Coordinates of N, CA and C and ligand atoms in Angstrom, one line a residue:
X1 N 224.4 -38.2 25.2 CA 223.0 -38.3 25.7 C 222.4 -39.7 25.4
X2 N 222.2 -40.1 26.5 CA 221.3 -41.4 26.5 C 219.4 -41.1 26.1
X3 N 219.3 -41.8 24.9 CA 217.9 -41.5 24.6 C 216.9 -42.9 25.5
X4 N 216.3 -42.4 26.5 CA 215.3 -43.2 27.2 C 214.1 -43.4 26.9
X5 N 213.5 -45.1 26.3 CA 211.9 -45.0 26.6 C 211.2 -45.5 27.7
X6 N 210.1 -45.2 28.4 CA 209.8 -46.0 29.5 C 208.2 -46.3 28.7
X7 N 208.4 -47.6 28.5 CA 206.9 -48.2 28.3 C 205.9 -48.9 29.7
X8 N 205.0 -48.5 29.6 CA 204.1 -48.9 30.5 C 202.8 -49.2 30.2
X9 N 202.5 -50.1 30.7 CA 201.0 -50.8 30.2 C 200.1 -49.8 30.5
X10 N 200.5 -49.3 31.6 CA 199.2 -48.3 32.1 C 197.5 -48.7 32.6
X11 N 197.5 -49.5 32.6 CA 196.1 -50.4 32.8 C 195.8 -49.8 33.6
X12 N 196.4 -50.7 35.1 CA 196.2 -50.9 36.6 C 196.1 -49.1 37.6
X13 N 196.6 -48.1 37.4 CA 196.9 -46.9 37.5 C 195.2 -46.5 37.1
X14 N 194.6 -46.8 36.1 CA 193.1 -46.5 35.6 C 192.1 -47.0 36.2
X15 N 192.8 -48.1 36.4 CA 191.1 -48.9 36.7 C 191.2 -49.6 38.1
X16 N 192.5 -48.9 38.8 CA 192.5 -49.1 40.5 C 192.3 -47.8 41.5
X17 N 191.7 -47.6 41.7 CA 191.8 -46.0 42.6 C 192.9 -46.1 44.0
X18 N 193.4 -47.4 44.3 CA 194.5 -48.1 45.1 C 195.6 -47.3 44.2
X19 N 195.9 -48.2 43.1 CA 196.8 -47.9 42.4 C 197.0 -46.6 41.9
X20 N 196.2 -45.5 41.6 CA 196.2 -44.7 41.2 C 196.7 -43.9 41.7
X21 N 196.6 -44.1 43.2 CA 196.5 -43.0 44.8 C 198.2 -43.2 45.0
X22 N 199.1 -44.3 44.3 CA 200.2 -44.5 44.7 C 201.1 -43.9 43.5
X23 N 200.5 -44.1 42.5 CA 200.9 -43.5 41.0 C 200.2 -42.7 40.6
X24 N 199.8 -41.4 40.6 CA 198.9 -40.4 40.4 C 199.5 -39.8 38.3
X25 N 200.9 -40.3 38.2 CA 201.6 -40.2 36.9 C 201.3 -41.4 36.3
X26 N 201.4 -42.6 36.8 CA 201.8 -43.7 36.0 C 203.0 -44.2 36.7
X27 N 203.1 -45.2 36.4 CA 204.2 -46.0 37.0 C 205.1 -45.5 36.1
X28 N 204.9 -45.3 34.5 CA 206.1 -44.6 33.7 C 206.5 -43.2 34.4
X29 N 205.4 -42.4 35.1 CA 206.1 -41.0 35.4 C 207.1 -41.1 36.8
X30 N 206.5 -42.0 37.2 CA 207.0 -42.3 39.2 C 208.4 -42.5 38.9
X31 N 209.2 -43.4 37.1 CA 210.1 -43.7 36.7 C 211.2 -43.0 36.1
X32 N 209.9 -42.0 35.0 CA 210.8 -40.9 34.5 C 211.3 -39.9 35.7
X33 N 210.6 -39.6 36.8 CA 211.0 -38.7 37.4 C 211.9 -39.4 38.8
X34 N 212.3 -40.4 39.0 CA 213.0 -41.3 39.5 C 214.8 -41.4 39.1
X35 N 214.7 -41.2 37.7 CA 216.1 -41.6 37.2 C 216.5 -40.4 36.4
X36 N 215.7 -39.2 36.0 CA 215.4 -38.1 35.5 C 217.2 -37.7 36.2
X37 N 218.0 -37.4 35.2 CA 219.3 -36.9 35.5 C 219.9 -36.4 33.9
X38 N 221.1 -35.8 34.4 CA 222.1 -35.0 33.3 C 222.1 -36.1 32.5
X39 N 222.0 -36.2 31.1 CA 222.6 -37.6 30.3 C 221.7 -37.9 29.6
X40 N 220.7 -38.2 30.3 CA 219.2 -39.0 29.5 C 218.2 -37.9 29.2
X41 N 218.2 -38.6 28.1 CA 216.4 -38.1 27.3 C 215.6 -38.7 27.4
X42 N 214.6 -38.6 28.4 CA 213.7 -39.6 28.6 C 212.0 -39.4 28.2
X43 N 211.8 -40.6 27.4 CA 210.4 -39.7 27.1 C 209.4 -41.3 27.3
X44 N 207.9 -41.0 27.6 CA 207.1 -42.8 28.1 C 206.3 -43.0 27.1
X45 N 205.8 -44.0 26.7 CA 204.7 -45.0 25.9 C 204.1 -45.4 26.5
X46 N 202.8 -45.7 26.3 CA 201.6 -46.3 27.1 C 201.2 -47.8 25.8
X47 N 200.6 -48.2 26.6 CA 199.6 -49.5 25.1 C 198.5 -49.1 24.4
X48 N 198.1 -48.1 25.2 CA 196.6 -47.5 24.3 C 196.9 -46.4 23.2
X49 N 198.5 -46.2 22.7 CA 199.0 -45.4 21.6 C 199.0 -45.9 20.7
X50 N 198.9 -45.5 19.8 CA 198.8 -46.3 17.8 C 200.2 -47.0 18.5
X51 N 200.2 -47.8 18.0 CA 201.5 -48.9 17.8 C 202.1 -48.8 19.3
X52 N 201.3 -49.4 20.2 CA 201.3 -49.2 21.5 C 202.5 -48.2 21.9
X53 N 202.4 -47.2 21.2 CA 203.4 -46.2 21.2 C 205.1 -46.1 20.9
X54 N 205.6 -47.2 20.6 CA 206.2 -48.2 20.1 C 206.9 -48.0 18.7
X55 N 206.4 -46.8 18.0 CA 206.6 -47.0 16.8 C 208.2 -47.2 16.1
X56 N 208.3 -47.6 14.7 CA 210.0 -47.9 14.4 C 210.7 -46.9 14.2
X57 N 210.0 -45.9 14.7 CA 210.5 -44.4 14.4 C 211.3 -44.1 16.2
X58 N 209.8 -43.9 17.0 CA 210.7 -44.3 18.1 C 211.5 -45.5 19.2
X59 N 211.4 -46.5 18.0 CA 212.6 -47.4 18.7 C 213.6 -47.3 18.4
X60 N 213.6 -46.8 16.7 CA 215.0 -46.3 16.2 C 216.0 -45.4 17.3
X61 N 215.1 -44.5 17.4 CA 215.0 -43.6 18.9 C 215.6 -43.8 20.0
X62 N 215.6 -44.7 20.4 CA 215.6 -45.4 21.5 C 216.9 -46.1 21.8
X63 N 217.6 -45.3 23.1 CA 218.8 -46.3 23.7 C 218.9 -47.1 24.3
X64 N 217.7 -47.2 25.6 CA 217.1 -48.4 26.3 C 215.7 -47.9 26.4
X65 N 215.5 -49.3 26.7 CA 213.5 -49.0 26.9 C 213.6 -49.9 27.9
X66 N 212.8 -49.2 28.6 CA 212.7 -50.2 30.1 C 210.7 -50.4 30.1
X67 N 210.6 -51.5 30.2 CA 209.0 -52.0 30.3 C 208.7 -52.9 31.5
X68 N 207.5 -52.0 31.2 CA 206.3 -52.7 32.5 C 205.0 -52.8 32.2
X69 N 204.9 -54.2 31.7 CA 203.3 -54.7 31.6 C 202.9 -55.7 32.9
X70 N 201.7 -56.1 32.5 CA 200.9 -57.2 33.4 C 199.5 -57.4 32.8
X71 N 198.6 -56.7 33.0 CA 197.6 -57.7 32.5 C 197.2 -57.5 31.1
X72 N 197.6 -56.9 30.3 CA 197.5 -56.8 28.9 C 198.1 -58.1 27.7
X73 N 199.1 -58.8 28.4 CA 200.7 -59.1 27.8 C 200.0 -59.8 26.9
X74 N 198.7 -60.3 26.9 CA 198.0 -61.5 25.9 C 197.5 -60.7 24.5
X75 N 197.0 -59.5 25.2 CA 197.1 -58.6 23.8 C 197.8 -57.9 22.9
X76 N 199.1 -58.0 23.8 CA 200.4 -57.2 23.1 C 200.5 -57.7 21.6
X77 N 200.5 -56.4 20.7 CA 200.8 -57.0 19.3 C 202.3 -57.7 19.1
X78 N 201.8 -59.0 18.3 CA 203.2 -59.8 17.9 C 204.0 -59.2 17.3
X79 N 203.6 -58.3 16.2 CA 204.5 -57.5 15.7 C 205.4 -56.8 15.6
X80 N 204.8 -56.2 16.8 CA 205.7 -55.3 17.5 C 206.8 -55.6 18.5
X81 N 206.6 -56.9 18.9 CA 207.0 -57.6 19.6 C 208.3 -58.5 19.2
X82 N 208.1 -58.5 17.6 CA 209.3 -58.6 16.6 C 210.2 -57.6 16.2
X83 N 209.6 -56.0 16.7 CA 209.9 -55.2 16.0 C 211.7 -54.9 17.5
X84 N 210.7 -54.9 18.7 CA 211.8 -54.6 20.0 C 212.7 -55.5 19.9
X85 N 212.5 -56.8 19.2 CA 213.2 -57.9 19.3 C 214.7 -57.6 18.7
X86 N 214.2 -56.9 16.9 CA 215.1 -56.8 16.3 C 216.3 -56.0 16.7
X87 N 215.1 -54.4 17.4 CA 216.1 -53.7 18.0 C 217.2 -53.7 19.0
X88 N 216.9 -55.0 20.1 CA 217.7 -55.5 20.8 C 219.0 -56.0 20.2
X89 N 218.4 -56.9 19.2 CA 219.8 -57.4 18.6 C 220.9 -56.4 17.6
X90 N 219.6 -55.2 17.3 CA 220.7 -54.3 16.8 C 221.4 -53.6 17.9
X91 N 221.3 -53.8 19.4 CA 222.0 -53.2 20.5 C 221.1 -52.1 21.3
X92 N 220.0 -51.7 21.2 CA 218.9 -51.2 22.1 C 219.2 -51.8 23.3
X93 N 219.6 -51.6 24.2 CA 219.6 -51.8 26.0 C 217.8 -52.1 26.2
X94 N 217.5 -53.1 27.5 CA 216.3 -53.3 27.8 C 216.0 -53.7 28.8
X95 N 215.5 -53.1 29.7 CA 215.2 -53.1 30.9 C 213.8 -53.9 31.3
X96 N 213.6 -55.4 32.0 CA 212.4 -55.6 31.7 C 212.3 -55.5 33.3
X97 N 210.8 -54.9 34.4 CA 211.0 -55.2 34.9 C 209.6 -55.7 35.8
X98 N 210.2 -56.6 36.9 CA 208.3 -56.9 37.9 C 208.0 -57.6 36.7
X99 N 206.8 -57.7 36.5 CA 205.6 -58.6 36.1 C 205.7 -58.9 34.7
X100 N 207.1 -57.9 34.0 CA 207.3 -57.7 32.8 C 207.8 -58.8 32.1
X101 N 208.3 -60.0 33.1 CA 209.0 -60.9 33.0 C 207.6 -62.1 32.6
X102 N 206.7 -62.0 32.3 CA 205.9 -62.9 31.7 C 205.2 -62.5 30.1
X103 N 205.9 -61.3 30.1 CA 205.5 -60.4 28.7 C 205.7 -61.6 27.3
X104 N 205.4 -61.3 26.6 CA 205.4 -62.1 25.0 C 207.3 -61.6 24.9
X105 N 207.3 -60.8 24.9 CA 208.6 -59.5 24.4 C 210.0 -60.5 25.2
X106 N 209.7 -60.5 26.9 CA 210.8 -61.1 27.7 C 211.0 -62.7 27.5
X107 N 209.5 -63.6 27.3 CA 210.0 -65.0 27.1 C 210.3 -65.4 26.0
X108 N 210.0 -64.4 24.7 CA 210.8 -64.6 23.1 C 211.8 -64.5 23.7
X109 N 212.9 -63.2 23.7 CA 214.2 -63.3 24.4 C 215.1 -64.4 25.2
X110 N 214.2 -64.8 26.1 CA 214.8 -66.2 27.1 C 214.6 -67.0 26.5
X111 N 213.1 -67.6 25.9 CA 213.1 -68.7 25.2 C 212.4 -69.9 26.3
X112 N 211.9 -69.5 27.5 CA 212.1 -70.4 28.3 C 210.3 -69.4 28.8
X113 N 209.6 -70.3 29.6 CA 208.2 -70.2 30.0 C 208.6 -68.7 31.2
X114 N 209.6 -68.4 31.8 CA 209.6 -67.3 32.6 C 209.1 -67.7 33.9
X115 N 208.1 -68.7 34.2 CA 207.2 -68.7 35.3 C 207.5 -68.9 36.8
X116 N 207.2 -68.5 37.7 CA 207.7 -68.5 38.6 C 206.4 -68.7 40.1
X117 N 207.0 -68.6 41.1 CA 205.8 -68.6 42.1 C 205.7 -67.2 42.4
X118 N 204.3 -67.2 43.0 CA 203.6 -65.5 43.6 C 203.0 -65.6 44.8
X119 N 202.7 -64.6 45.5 CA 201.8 -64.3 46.2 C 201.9 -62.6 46.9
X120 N 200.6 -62.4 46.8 CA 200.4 -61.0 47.1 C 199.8 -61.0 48.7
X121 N 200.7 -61.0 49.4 CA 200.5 -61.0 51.2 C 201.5 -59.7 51.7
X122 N 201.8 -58.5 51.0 CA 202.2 -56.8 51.8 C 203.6 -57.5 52.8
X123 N 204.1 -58.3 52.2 CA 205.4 -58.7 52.9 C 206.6 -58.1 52.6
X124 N 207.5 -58.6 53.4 CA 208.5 -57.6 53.3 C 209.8 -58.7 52.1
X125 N 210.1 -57.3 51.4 CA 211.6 -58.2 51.2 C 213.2 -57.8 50.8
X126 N 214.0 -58.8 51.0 CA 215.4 -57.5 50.9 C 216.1 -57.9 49.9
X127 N 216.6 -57.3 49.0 CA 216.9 -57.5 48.2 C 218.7 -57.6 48.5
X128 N 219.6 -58.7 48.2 CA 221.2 -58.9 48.4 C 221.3 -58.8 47.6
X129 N 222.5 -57.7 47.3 CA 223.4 -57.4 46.4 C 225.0 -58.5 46.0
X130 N 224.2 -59.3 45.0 CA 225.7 -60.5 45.2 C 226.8 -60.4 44.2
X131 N 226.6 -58.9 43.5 CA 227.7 -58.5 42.5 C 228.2 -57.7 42.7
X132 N 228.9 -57.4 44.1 CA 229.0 -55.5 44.6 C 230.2 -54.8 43.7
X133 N 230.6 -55.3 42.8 CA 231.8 -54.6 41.6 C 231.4 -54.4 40.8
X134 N 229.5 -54.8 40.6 CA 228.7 -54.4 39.2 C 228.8 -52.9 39.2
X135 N 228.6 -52.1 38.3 CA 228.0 -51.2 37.6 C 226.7 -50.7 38.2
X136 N 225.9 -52.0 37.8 CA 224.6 -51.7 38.5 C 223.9 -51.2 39.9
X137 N 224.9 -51.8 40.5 CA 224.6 -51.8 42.0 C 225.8 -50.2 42.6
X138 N 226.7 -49.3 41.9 CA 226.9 -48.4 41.8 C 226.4 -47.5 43.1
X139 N 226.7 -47.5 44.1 CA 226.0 -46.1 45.5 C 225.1 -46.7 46.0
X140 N 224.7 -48.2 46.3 CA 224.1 -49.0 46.5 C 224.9 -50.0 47.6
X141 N 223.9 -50.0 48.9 CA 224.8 -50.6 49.8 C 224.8 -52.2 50.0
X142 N 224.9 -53.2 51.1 CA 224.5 -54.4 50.7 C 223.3 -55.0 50.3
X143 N 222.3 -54.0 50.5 CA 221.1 -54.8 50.4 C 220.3 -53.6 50.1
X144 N 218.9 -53.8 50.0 CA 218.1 -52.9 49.8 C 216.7 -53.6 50.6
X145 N 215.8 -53.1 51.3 CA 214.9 -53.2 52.2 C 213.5 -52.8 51.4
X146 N 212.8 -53.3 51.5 CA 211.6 -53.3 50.8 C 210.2 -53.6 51.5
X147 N 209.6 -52.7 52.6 CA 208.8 -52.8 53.7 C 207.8 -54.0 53.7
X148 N 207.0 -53.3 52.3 CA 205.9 -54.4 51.3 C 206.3 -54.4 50.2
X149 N 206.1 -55.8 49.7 CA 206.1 -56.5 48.1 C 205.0 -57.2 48.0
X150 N 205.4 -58.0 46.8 CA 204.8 -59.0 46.0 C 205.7 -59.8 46.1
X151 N 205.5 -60.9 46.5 CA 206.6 -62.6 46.7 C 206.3 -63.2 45.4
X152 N 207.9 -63.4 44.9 CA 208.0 -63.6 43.5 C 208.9 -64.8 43.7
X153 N 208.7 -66.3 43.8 CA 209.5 -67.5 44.7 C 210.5 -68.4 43.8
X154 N 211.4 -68.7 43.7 CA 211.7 -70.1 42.4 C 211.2 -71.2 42.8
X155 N 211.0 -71.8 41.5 CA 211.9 -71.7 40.7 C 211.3 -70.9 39.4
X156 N 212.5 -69.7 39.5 CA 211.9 -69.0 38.2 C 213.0 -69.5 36.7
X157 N 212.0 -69.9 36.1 CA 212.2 -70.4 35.0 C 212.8 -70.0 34.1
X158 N 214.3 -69.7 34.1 CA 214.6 -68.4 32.8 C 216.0 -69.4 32.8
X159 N 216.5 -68.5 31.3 CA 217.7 -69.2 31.5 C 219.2 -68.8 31.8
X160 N 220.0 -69.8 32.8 CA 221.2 -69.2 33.5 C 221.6 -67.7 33.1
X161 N 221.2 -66.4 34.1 CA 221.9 -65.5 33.8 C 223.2 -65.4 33.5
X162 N 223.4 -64.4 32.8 CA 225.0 -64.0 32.1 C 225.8 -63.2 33.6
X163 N 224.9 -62.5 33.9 CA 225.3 -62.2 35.7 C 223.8 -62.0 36.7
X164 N 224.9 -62.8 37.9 CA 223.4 -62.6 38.6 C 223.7 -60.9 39.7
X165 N 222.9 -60.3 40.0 CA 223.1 -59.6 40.4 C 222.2 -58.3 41.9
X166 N 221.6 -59.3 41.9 CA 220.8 -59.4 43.3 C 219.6 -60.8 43.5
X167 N 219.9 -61.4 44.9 CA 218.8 -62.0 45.1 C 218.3 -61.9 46.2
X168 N 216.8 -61.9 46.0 CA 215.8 -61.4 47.4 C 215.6 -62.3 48.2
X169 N 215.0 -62.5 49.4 CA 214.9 -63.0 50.4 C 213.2 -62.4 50.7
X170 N 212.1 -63.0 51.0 CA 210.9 -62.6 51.2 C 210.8 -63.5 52.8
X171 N 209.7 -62.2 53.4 CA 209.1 -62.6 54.9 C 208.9 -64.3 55.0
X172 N 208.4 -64.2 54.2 CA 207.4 -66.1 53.7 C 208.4 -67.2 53.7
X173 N 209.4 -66.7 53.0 CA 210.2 -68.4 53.1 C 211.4 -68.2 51.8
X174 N 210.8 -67.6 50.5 CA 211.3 -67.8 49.6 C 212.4 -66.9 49.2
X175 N 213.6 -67.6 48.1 CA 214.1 -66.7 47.4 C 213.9 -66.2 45.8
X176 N 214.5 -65.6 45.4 CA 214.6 -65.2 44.3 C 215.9 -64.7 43.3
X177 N 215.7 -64.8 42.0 CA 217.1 -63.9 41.5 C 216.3 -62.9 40.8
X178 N 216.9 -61.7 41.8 CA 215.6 -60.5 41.2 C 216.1 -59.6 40.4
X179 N 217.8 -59.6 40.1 CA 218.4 -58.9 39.2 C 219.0 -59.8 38.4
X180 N 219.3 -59.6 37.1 CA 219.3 -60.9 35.6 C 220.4 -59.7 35.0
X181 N 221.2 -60.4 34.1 CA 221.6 -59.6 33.1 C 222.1 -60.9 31.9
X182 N 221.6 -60.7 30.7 CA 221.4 -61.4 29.6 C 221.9 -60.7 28.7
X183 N 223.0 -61.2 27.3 CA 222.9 -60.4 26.2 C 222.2 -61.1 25.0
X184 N 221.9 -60.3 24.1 CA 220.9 -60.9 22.6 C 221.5 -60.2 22.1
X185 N 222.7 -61.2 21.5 CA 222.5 -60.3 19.7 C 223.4 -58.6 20.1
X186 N 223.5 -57.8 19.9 CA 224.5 -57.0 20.1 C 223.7 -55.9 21.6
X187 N 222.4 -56.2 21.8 CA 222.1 -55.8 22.8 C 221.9 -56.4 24.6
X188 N 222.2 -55.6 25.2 CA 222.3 -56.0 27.0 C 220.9 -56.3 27.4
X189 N 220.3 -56.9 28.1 CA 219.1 -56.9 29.2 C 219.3 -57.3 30.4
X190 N 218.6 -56.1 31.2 CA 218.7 -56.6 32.7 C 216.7 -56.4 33.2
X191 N 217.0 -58.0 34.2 CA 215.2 -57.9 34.8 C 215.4 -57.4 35.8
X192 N 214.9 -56.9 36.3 CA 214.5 -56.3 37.9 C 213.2 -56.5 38.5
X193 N 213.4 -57.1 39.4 CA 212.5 -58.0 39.9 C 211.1 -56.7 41.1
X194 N 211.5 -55.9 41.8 CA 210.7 -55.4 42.4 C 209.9 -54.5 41.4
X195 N 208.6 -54.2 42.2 CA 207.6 -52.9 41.5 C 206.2 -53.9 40.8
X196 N 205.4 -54.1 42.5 CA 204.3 -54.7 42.0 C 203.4 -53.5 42.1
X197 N 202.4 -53.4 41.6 CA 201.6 -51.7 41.7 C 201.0 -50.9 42.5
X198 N 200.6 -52.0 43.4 CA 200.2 -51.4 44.6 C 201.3 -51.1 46.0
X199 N 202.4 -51.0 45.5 CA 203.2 -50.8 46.6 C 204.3 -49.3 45.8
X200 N 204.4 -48.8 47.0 CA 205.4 -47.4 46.4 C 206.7 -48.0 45.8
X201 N 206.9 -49.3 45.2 CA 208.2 -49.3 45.0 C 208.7 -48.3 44.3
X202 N 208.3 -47.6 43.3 CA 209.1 -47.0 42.1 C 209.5 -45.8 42.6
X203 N 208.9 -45.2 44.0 CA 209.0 -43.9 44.7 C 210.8 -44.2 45.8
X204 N 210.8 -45.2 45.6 CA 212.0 -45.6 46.3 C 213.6 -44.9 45.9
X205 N 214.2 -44.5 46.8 CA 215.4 -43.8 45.6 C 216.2 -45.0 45.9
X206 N 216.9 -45.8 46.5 CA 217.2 -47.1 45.8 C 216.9 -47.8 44.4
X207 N 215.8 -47.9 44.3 CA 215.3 -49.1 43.3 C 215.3 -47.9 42.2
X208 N 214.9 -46.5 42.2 CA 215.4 -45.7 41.1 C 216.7 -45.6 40.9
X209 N 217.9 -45.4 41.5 CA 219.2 -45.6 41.2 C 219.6 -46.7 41.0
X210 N 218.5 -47.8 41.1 CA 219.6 -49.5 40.3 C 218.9 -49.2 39.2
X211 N 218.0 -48.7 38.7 CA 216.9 -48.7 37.2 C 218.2 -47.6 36.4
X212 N 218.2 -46.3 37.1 CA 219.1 -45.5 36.4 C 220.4 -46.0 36.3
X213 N 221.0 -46.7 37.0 CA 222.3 -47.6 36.5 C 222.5 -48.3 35.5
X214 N 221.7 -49.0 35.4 CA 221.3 -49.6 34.7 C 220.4 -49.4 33.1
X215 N 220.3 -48.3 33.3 CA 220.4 -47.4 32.2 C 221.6 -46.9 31.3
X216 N 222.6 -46.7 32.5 CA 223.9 -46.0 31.9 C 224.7 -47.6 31.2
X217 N 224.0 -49.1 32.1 CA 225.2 -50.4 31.6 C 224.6 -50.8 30.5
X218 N 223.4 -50.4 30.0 CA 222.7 -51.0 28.8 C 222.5 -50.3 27.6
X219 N 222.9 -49.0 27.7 CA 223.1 -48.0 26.1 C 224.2 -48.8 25.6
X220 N 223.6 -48.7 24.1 CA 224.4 -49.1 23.1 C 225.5 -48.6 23.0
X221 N 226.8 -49.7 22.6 CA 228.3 -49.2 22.4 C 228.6 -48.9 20.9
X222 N 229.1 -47.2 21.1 CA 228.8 -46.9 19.9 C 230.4 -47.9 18.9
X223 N 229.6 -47.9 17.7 CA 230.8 -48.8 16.6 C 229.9 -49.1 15.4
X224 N 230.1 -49.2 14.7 CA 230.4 -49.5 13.2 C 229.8 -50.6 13.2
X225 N 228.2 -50.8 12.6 CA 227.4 -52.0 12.8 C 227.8 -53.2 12.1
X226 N 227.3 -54.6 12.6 CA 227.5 -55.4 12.4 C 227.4 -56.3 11.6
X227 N 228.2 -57.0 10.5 CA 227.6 -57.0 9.3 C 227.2 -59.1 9.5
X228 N 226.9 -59.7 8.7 CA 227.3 -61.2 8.7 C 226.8 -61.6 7.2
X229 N 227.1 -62.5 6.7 CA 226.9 -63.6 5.5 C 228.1 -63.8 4.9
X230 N 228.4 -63.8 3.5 CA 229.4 -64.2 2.7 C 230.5 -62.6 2.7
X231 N 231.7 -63.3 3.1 CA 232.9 -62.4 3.1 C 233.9 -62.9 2.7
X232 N 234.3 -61.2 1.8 CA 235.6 -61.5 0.7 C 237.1 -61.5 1.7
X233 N 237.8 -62.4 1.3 CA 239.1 -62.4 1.9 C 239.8 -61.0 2.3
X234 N 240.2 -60.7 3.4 CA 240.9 -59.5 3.8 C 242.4 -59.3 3.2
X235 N 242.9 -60.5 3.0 CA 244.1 -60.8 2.4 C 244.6 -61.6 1.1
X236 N 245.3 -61.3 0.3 CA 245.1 -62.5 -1.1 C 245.6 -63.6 -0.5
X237 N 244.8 -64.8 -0.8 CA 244.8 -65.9 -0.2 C 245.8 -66.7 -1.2
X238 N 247.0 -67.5 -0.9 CA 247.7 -68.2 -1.5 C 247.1 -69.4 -2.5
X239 N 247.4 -69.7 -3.8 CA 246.6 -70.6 -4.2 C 247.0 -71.9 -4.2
Ligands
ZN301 ZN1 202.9 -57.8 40.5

């Protein structure tokens, strides 16, 4: 059993009646009930929970957490922000995805500003699949079609993925690398670049089956945790 968190800012879904009308759950429910299969336990967090729901009880919990902020990310507590960090490196899988890639949480990780070009013009865009032996990409054909987006342009600022594994193509001109996969420390992350709020992405069963894939490539490998500092010889050492 894979234990799932889906965090979500939850803001935009409240205080958009656009957005609302497209996510009537939450972008977390549109998610949970998207990748919702045999395996996973999946349960959501919002930011307006004691410890933006977050707590060390359920990260301990937690086999991947996949997040989605935007306009909160200035308020996100640092703390906690230390707290997902650690979990990562103890092997927590982490799914960052859309807008999540400017979070406090994703540029600690990369280390690098994240920033990239935007524009919100209901364009279309396709997403190439340039890893087709990933995991991720799993029942997934060359590409994936995306009627309207959000144009997300490089140069996006991150650093050289560990694999790249899709790049988009937008109406407008630009490209992108909209699928990332990075490891920290004994934990996997993958970005996923679609799912601006006002567009049905998350209702897509595409972009739900690269999320749930990628669910299954990012749970922790179970083993015998990892120790580091001063270590006694495994063998008597000759003197
Ligand atoms: Zn967006």
């Amino acid at each position: 059993m894979i234990h799932v968190t889906i965090w979500n800012e939850y803001e935009r879904e409240r205080s958009r009646p656009d957005v609302a009308k497209i996510y009537p759950e939450g972008i977390h429910g549109a998610i949970a009930a998207g990748i919702h299969q045999d395996g996973f336990a999946i349960r959501t967090a919002t930011f307006d929970e004691p410890e933006h729901g977050l707590t060390q009880e359920v990260l301990q919990n937690t086999d991947v957490l996949i997040y989605w902020g935007h306009a909160l990310h200035h308020k996100f507590r640092d703390d906690i922000v230390e707290r997902i960090c650690s979990r990562v490196h103890q092997g927590m899988g982490l799914i960052v995805l859309h807008s999540g890639h400017h979070s406090k949480l994703f540029r600690k990780l990369m280390g690098t500003s994240c920033d990239l070009l935007w524009r919100e013009a209901d364009e279309k865009e396709r997403l190439w699949v340039v890893d087709p032996s990933h995991p991720i990409v799993e029942g997934i054909g060359p590409y994936i079609d995306l009627p309207e987006e959000e144009m997300y342009g490089e140069h996006f600022d991150i650093p050289v993925p560990d694999e790249l594994i899709f790049v988009s193509w937008f109406a407008g001109g630009e490209v992108f690398r909209s699928g990332c996969t990075y490891r920290r420390g004994q934990g996997r992350i993958f970005y996923f670049r679609p799912g601006h709020e006002s567009y049905p992405t998350y209702h897509h069963p595409d972009i739900c089956r690269v999320i749930g894939n990628a669910v299954k490539w990012a749970a922790p490998v179970k083993r015998a945790p990892t120790y580091y500092g001063h270590h006694e010889p495994l063998e008597i050492l000759a003197k």
